[in-house]
Amino acid sequence: MATVSLAASCSGNDTAPAKAGIGAGTGSGAASGPVGSGSPAGAAGTSAGSGNSGVAAGQSSSGSLERPDASAGGPEGGVADDSSSGGISDTIGEAGAAPMPRSDGAAGACPAGALLCDDFEKYAAAGDLGAAWHVTANTATVQVDATKAFKGKQALHVSAPAGSNHMGLIAKEGAPLFPVAGNTFYGRMMMWLSGYPSGGNHWNNVQSSGLLPNSTQTAKYAWGGDGPLGAVTAGYTIRVTPDAGTQLYDCYNQSKTPIPTQKWVCVEWKFDGVANEMHYWLDGQSPPGADVIKTGGVCVTPQPPGGIWQAPVFSNLSLGWQQPNPSTAAIEMWVDEVALDTQRIGCPTP
């Protein structure tokens, strides 16, 4: 079984996610994307090896994706205040009646008409992952391998050692996937976590950013976890530019429900850019207090204008692991059966 890997180390926490173009042997990073999604070509890069033995990334720092969050203070750049779970605004709560999930069939195939699906089975040679996705790694390894899969033989594997902040992400940016019609989309992935970072570290697994309407400022919606108990956490930031190191606004909303570890769990989300809402499901259930309806629980900066978590015009999606603060715990994460659509997709069967 071929292993597709990318490992890199950056000197600081504030490096913007790079577009990594990877070829097998040598060559450019341009290649077609996953079935049903289309994919922009990766930035030019050459491999350090040949054949299927793994590659080193030729990375460029374009700054077009939301930069990793690393400034101190809140969940995006420091330790979150665990007391936030008790002081959530009354406007935060369960979502309204959600549409019934569509079954994607016994085979877990891509639902008809979906915006994107990837089961990570087609990446057979070094460079395939980097040609289909923008891959960014900072003190982490991002690879497709056969060590653990929800279905089939392969899954995305993010591995991060103890003692550092980590970023291991795959991303889609711009056409043909973005912008999404109606600026609202649902996502689904199967996720397996080895455990949580030590202390009160916050991390993101799902995030999407873009320019605010009629503005040059960049906003981001994110889902992840926080603290030693792994509580489901929504995050919101606004920056002057994608590359700005300091957030103008940094807010979060936290459920008391932990993200399960040592097992496969179905993670679903909705980013609603019209209603300014964020929704989240674990194995089909919405964790109490997790959803954001226009405003969140705590800001470590001043509240955003009107207290509203105004959504951007979504221009990208990142999946994986982003942890801006060092931890004494190593992290292993697997992702499988990724899907995006304009309606709720539901969870795949094994």
Tab-separated table of C-alpha atoms in Angstrom:
chain	number	residue	atom	x	y	z
A	1	MET	CA	0.000	0.000	0.000
A	2	ALA	CA	1.397	3.347	-0.967
A	3	THR	CA	1.836	6.023	1.682
A	4	VAL	CA	1.355	9.660	0.767
A	5	SER	CA	2.989	11.973	3.281
A	6	LEU	CA	3.949	15.565	3.860
A	7	ALA	CA	5.941	16.785	6.847
A	8	ALA	CA	7.228	20.271	7.425
A	9	SER	CA	8.337	22.524	10.236
A	10	CYS	CA	7.961	26.286	10.369
A	11	SER	CA	9.847	28.693	12.571
A	12	GLY	CA	6.835	30.458	14.044
A	13	ASN	CA	3.197	29.990	14.951
A	14	ASP	CA	1.952	32.652	12.564
A	15	THR	CA	2.837	31.112	9.228
A	16	ALA	CA	-0.101	31.224	6.848
A	17	PRO	CA	-1.367	27.868	5.538
A	18	ALA	CA	0.591	27.267	2.387
A	19	LYS	CA	-0.462	25.881	-0.920
A	20	ALA	CA	1.621	22.763	-1.231
A	21	GLY	CA	2.170	21.397	-4.707
A	22	ILE	CA	3.797	17.969	-4.609
A	23	GLY	CA	4.871	15.734	-7.442
A	24	ALA	CA	5.972	12.119	-7.453
A	25	GLY	CA	9.706	12.261	-8.114
A	26	THR	CA	9.889	15.765	-9.553
A	27	GLY	CA	7.272	17.863	-11.218
A	28	SER	CA	4.595	20.436	-10.578
A	29	GLY	CA	1.766	20.161	-8.095
A	30	ALA	CA	-0.989	20.589	-10.658
A	31	ALA	CA	-3.401	17.691	-10.839
A	32	SER	CA	-7.087	17.017	-10.790
A	33	GLY	CA	-9.001	16.969	-7.514
A	34	PRO	CA	-11.336	14.507	-5.883
A	35	VAL	CA	-14.212	13.059	-7.803
A	36	GLY	CA	-17.171	15.381	-7.804
A	37	SER	CA	-15.286	18.392	-6.477
A	38	GLY	CA	-12.856	19.656	-8.999
A	39	SER	CA	-9.738	21.148	-7.503
A	40	PRO	CA	-7.478	24.099	-8.114
A	41	ALA	CA	-3.933	23.179	-8.991
A	42	GLY	CA	-1.368	23.209	-6.225
A	43	ALA	CA	1.434	25.730	-6.279
A	44	ALA	CA	4.542	24.461	-8.008
A	45	GLY	CA	6.748	22.227	-5.891
A	46	THR	CA	9.185	19.384	-6.274
A	47	SER	CA	9.616	16.258	-4.218
A	48	ALA	CA	12.667	15.274	-2.272
A	49	GLY	CA	12.302	11.615	-3.183
A	50	SER	CA	10.933	9.474	-5.948
A	51	GLY	CA	8.282	6.854	-6.501
A	52	ASN	CA	5.988	6.133	-3.585
A	53	SER	CA	8.519	6.557	-0.796
A	54	GLY	CA	7.048	9.815	0.492
A	55	VAL	CA	7.817	13.404	-0.372
A	56	ALA	CA	8.906	16.642	1.195
A	57	ALA	CA	6.725	19.611	0.385
A	58	GLY	CA	7.734	22.567	-1.723
A	59	GLN	CA	5.625	25.123	0.103
A	60	SER	CA	4.656	28.658	-0.756
A	61	SER	CA	3.240	31.156	1.714
A	62	SER	CA	0.505	32.783	-0.318
A	63	GLY	CA	-1.434	34.141	2.654
A	64	SER	CA	-4.693	33.498	0.830
A	65	LEU	CA	-6.001	31.082	3.442
A	66	GLU	CA	-6.784	32.223	6.982
A	67	ARG	CA	-3.509	32.286	8.888
A	68	PRO	CA	-3.152	30.046	11.955
A	69	ASP	CA	-4.175	31.736	15.147
A	70	ALA	CA	-1.295	32.266	17.524
A	71	SER	CA	-1.709	35.454	19.472
A	72	ALA	CA	-2.226	35.102	23.201
A	73	GLY	CA	-5.456	35.443	25.066
A	74	GLY	CA	-8.368	33.389	23.795
A	75	PRO	CA	-9.193	30.047	22.254
A	76	GLU	CA	-7.673	31.135	18.955
A	77	GLY	CA	-4.349	32.079	20.465
A	78	GLY	CA	-4.189	31.027	24.100
A	79	VAL	CA	-5.877	29.139	26.874
A	80	ALA	CA	-9.632	29.419	26.832
A	81	ASP	CA	-11.517	30.346	29.965
A	82	ASP	CA	-13.125	27.084	31.044
A	83	SER	CA	-15.679	29.021	33.076
A	84	SER	CA	-17.356	30.096	29.849
A	85	SER	CA	-19.610	27.062	29.756
A	86	GLY	CA	-21.663	28.456	32.599
A	87	GLY	CA	-22.299	31.941	31.270
A	88	ILE	CA	-23.731	31.501	27.808
A	89	SER	CA	-26.141	34.014	26.376
A	90	ASP	CA	-29.779	33.022	26.224
A	91	THR	CA	-29.642	33.380	22.474
A	92	ILE	CA	-27.330	30.365	22.290
A	93	GLY	CA	-28.984	26.989	22.235
A	94	GLU	CA	-30.240	24.157	20.157
A	95	ALA	CA	-30.868	24.639	16.495
A	96	GLY	CA	-34.352	24.565	15.136
A	97	ALA	CA	-35.723	21.481	13.452
A	98	ALA	CA	-32.975	20.209	11.190
A	99	PRO	CA	-33.729	18.573	7.852
A	100	MET	CA	-33.672	14.804	7.981
A	101	PRO	CA	-30.252	13.496	6.975
A	102	ARG	CA	-30.116	11.788	3.635
A	103	SER	CA	-28.712	8.302	3.589
A	104	ASP	CA	-25.599	7.940	1.489
A	105	GLY	CA	-26.235	4.266	1.042
A	106	ALA	CA	-24.722	1.108	2.419
A	107	ALA	CA	-21.482	1.751	0.565
A	108	GLY	CA	-21.067	5.234	2.048
A	109	ALA	CA	-20.815	6.684	-1.424
A	110	CYS	CA	-20.953	10.347	-2.333
A	111	PRO	CA	-24.587	11.566	-2.247
A	112	ALA	CA	-25.909	12.513	-5.672
A	113	GLY	CA	-25.220	16.174	-6.383
A	114	ALA	CA	-22.848	16.677	-3.438
A	115	LEU	CA	-20.359	19.533	-3.634
A	116	LEU	CA	-17.427	17.309	-2.668
A	117	CYS	CA	-16.688	13.801	-1.440
A	118	ASP	CA	-13.381	12.173	-0.582
A	119	ASP	CA	-12.837	8.731	0.940
A	120	PHE	CA	-9.023	8.932	0.500
A	121	GLU	CA	-8.932	5.640	-1.386
A	122	LYS	CA	-7.626	7.053	-4.675
A	123	TYR	CA	-4.320	8.432	-3.387
A	124	ALA	CA	-1.998	5.699	-4.569
A	125	ALA	CA	1.195	7.642	-5.307
A	126	ALA	CA	3.314	10.257	-3.602
A	127	GLY	CA	1.954	13.674	-4.500
A	128	ASP	CA	-1.674	12.689	-5.083
A	129	LEU	CA	-2.917	14.247	-1.849
A	130	GLY	CA	-1.000	17.489	-2.399
A	131	ALA	CA	-2.319	17.743	-5.933
A	132	ALA	CA	-5.943	17.414	-4.791
A	133	TRP	CA	-5.781	19.463	-1.580
A	134	HIS	CA	-3.670	22.326	-0.237
A	135	VAL	CA	-1.641	20.573	2.469
A	136	THR	CA	-0.097	22.499	5.360
A	137	ALA	CA	2.039	20.963	8.090
A	138	ASN	CA	3.789	22.653	11.004
A	139	THR	CA	5.513	20.295	13.458
A	140	ALA	CA	3.068	17.655	12.230
A	141	THR	CA	2.882	14.974	9.564
A	142	VAL	CA	-0.046	14.790	7.143
A	143	GLN	CA	-0.370	11.607	5.120
A	144	VAL	CA	-2.752	9.122	3.592
A	145	ASP	CA	-2.049	5.624	4.873
A	146	ALA	CA	-3.618	2.295	5.778
A	147	THR	CA	-2.990	2.418	9.547
A	148	LYS	CA	-6.645	3.088	10.360
A	149	ALA	CA	-9.685	3.571	8.129
A	150	PHE	CA	-13.387	3.881	8.846
A	151	LYS	CA	-14.176	2.232	5.515
A	152	GLY	CA	-12.021	0.862	2.762
A	153	LYS	CA	-8.273	0.671	3.217
A	154	GLN	CA	-7.049	4.253	3.633
A	155	ALA	CA	-7.724	7.443	5.597
A	156	LEU	CA	-6.106	10.813	6.185
A	157	HIS	CA	-3.664	10.593	9.107
A	158	VAL	CA	-2.390	13.612	11.078
A	159	SER	CA	0.362	12.889	13.580
A	160	ALA	CA	1.811	15.523	15.938
A	161	PRO	CA	4.459	14.973	18.630
A	162	ALA	CA	4.337	16.315	22.175
A	163	GLY	CA	6.023	19.567	23.121
A	164	SER	CA	4.929	21.983	20.427
A	165	ASN	CA	2.027	23.734	18.777
A	166	HIS	CA	0.762	21.796	15.787
A	167	MET	CA	-0.904	22.365	12.447
A	168	GLY	CA	-1.759	19.572	10.040
A	169	LEU	CA	-4.455	20.636	7.582
A	170	ILE	CA	-5.873	19.838	4.178
A	171	ALA	CA	-7.805	22.650	2.507
A	172	LYS	CA	-9.914	23.602	-0.479
A	173	GLU	CA	-9.895	27.209	-1.583
A	174	GLY	CA	-11.748	29.156	-4.255
A	175	ALA	CA	-13.292	27.822	-7.454
A	176	PRO	CA	-14.825	25.477	-8.306
A	177	LEU	CA	-15.993	24.728	-4.758
A	178	PHE	CA	-16.209	28.283	-3.414
A	179	PRO	CA	-18.138	30.506	-3.239
A	180	VAL	CA	-21.043	28.184	-2.431
A	181	ALA	CA	-24.458	29.202	-3.732
A	182	GLY	CA	-26.360	30.855	-0.893
A	183	ASN	CA	-23.151	31.077	1.185
A	184	THR	CA	-24.349	28.150	3.314
A	185	PHE	CA	-23.078	24.584	3.361
A	186	TYR	CA	-23.119	21.369	5.382
A	187	GLY	CA	-20.181	19.070	5.952
A	188	ARG	CA	-19.491	15.623	7.310
A	189	MET	CA	-16.428	13.614	8.197
A	190	MET	CA	-15.585	10.555	10.222
A	191	MET	CA	-12.955	11.394	12.831
A	192	TRP	CA	-10.795	9.328	15.216
A	193	LEU	CA	-8.781	11.100	17.959
A	194	SER	CA	-6.173	9.501	20.189
A	195	GLY	CA	-6.787	12.035	22.979
A	196	TYR	CA	-6.710	15.723	23.902
A	197	PRO	CA	-3.862	18.215	24.313
A	198	SER	CA	-2.720	18.875	27.847
A	199	GLY	CA	-3.984	21.824	29.870
A	200	GLY	CA	-6.517	24.274	28.486
A	201	ASN	CA	-5.369	24.084	24.879
A	202	HIS	CA	-7.884	24.900	22.181
A	203	TRP	CA	-7.830	23.228	18.780
A	204	ASN	CA	-9.723	23.407	15.488
A	205	ASN	CA	-10.763	20.488	13.288
A	206	VAL	CA	-13.077	22.302	10.854
A	207	GLN	CA	-12.762	25.935	9.755
A	208	SER	CA	-13.873	28.206	6.933
A	209	SER	CA	-13.010	31.856	6.357
A	210	GLY	CA	-13.397	34.687	3.873
A	211	LEU	CA	-13.964	38.406	3.558
A	212	LEU	CA	-16.831	39.989	5.442
A	213	PRO	CA	-19.474	41.417	3.089
A	214	ASN	CA	-18.529	44.884	1.835
A	215	SER	CA	-15.320	44.784	3.866
A	216	THR	CA	-11.606	44.059	3.548
A	217	GLN	CA	-11.578	42.271	6.914
A	218	THR	CA	-11.394	38.477	7.171
A	219	ALA	CA	-13.671	36.444	9.447
A	220	LYS	CA	-13.514	32.762	10.319
A	221	TYR	CA	-15.977	30.166	11.626
A	222	ALA	CA	-14.386	27.124	13.306
A	223	TRP	CA	-15.340	23.958	15.161
A	224	GLY	CA	-13.020	22.069	17.474
A	225	GLY	CA	-12.476	21.325	21.137
A	226	ASP	CA	-10.993	22.859	24.250
A	227	GLY	CA	-9.506	22.028	27.579
A	228	PRO	CA	-8.453	18.761	29.161
A	229	LEU	CA	-12.037	17.489	28.873
A	230	GLY	CA	-12.245	18.020	25.089
A	231	ALA	CA	-15.451	20.088	25.139
A	232	VAL	CA	-16.987	20.861	21.743
A	233	THR	CA	-16.128	24.509	20.999
A	234	ALA	CA	-17.152	26.986	18.304
A	235	GLY	CA	-14.704	29.754	17.439
A	236	TYR	CA	-15.028	33.111	15.695
A	237	THR	CA	-12.336	35.603	14.732
A	238	ILE	CA	-12.054	38.766	12.650
A	239	ARG	CA	-8.706	40.049	11.369
A	240	VAL	CA	-7.701	43.121	9.407
A	241	THR	CA	-6.170	40.806	6.785
A	242	PRO	CA	-5.765	37.020	6.576
A	243	ASP	CA	-2.089	37.430	7.518
A	244	ALA	CA	-2.606	39.754	10.489
A	245	GLY	CA	-1.148	38.299	13.657
A	246	THR	CA	-3.636	39.914	16.028
A	247	GLN	CA	-7.375	39.354	15.999
A	248	LEU	CA	-9.658	42.368	16.114
A	249	TYR	CA	-12.296	40.083	17.608
A	250	ASP	CA	-11.831	36.649	19.174
A	251	CYS	CA	-14.891	34.826	20.537
A	252	TYR	CA	-15.888	31.295	21.422
A	253	ASN	CA	-18.878	29.273	22.526
A	254	GLN	CA	-18.417	26.038	24.436
A	255	SER	CA	-20.568	23.018	25.112
A	256	LYS	CA	-19.983	20.695	28.050
A	257	THR	CA	-20.120	17.710	25.699
A	258	PRO	CA	-16.707	16.116	25.065
A	259	ILE	CA	-15.541	14.931	21.670
A	260	PRO	CA	-15.167	11.140	21.926
A	261	THR	CA	-11.682	9.644	21.690
A	262	GLN	CA	-10.309	6.216	20.788
A	263	LYS	CA	-13.229	5.542	18.444
A	264	TRP	CA	-14.639	6.657	15.126
A	265	VAL	CA	-17.182	9.453	15.520
A	266	CYS	CA	-19.334	11.127	12.873
A	267	VAL	CA	-18.812	14.907	12.881
A	268	GLU	CA	-21.317	17.065	10.981
A	269	TRP	CA	-21.504	20.829	10.736
A	270	LYS	CA	-23.399	23.665	9.084
A	271	PHE	CA	-21.954	27.095	8.315
A	272	ASP	CA	-24.844	29.447	7.539
A	273	GLY	CA	-23.586	32.693	6.026
A	274	VAL	CA	-27.083	34.143	5.612
A	275	ALA	CA	-28.469	33.651	9.129
A	276	ASN	CA	-25.035	33.951	10.832
A	277	GLU	CA	-25.352	30.540	12.464
A	278	MET	CA	-23.077	27.575	13.228
A	279	HIS	CA	-24.402	24.084	13.935
A	280	TYR	CA	-22.646	20.881	14.981
A	281	TRP	CA	-23.596	17.217	15.395
A	282	LEU	CA	-21.782	14.240	16.950
A	283	ASP	CA	-23.079	10.892	15.710
A	284	GLY	CA	-26.272	12.646	14.626
A	285	GLN	CA	-26.900	14.479	17.926
A	286	SER	CA	-26.472	18.207	18.576
A	287	PRO	CA	-24.437	18.794	21.776
A	288	PRO	CA	-26.447	21.046	24.118
A	289	GLY	CA	-25.147	24.594	24.117
A	290	ALA	CA	-22.760	24.132	21.185
A	291	ASP	CA	-24.705	25.806	18.373
A	292	VAL	CA	-24.231	29.494	17.688
A	293	ILE	CA	-27.318	31.493	16.734
A	294	LYS	CA	-25.964	34.880	15.678
A	295	THR	CA	-23.873	35.422	18.826
A	296	GLY	CA	-21.508	33.442	21.015
A	297	GLY	CA	-20.760	32.968	24.683
A	298	VAL	CA	-17.444	34.671	25.481
A	299	CYS	CA	-15.103	37.122	23.754
A	300	VAL	CA	-11.563	37.705	24.977
A	301	THR	CA	-11.588	40.919	22.941
A	302	PRO	CA	-14.395	43.477	22.705
A	303	GLN	CA	-17.619	42.049	21.325
A	304	PRO	CA	-17.891	42.212	17.524
A	305	PRO	CA	-20.257	44.886	16.162
A	306	GLY	CA	-23.704	44.322	17.632
A	307	GLY	CA	-22.416	41.164	19.307
A	308	ILE	CA	-23.127	39.299	16.046
A	309	TRP	CA	-20.809	36.604	14.722
A	310	GLN	CA	-21.230	37.937	11.200
A	311	ALA	CA	-20.310	35.280	8.688
A	312	PRO	CA	-17.854	35.943	5.884
A	313	VAL	CA	-18.373	35.059	2.268
A	314	PHE	CA	-16.860	31.610	2.689
A	315	SER	CA	-13.916	31.101	0.338
A	316	ASN	CA	-12.176	28.037	1.773
A	317	LEU	CA	-12.450	25.006	4.038
A	318	SER	CA	-9.707	23.456	6.184
A	319	LEU	CA	-9.904	20.047	7.868
A	320	GLY	CA	-7.482	18.400	10.263
A	321	TRP	CA	-5.710	19.609	13.389
A	322	GLN	CA	-4.707	23.165	14.347
A	323	GLN	CA	-3.447	23.735	17.888
A	324	PRO	CA	-1.817	27.143	18.443
A	325	ASN	CA	-0.272	26.455	21.861
A	326	PRO	CA	2.304	23.859	22.959
A	327	SER	CA	1.159	20.697	24.709
A	328	THR	CA	2.871	17.852	26.519
A	329	ALA	CA	0.564	15.368	24.778
A	330	ALA	CA	1.120	13.889	21.334
A	331	ILE	CA	-1.842	13.813	18.962
A	332	GLU	CA	-2.943	11.183	16.457
A	333	MET	CA	-5.951	11.928	14.260
A	334	TRP	CA	-7.577	10.113	11.367
A	335	VAL	CA	-10.211	11.526	8.975
A	336	ASP	CA	-12.310	9.551	6.496
A	337	GLU	CA	-15.480	9.854	4.392
A	338	VAL	CA	-15.459	13.640	3.912
A	339	ALA	CA	-18.502	15.156	2.190
A	340	LEU	CA	-19.894	18.662	1.588
A	341	ASP	CA	-23.342	19.614	0.327
A	342	THR	CA	-26.009	22.304	0.452
A	343	GLN	CA	-28.215	20.097	2.639
A	344	ARG	CA	-27.460	17.840	5.578
A	345	ILE	CA	-25.764	14.641	4.470
A	346	GLY	CA	-25.989	12.249	7.401
A	347	CYS	CA	-23.471	9.700	8.625
A	348	PRO	CA	-22.050	6.844	6.546
A	349	THR	CA	-22.399	3.197	7.451
A	350	PRO	CA	-19.242	1.156	8.151
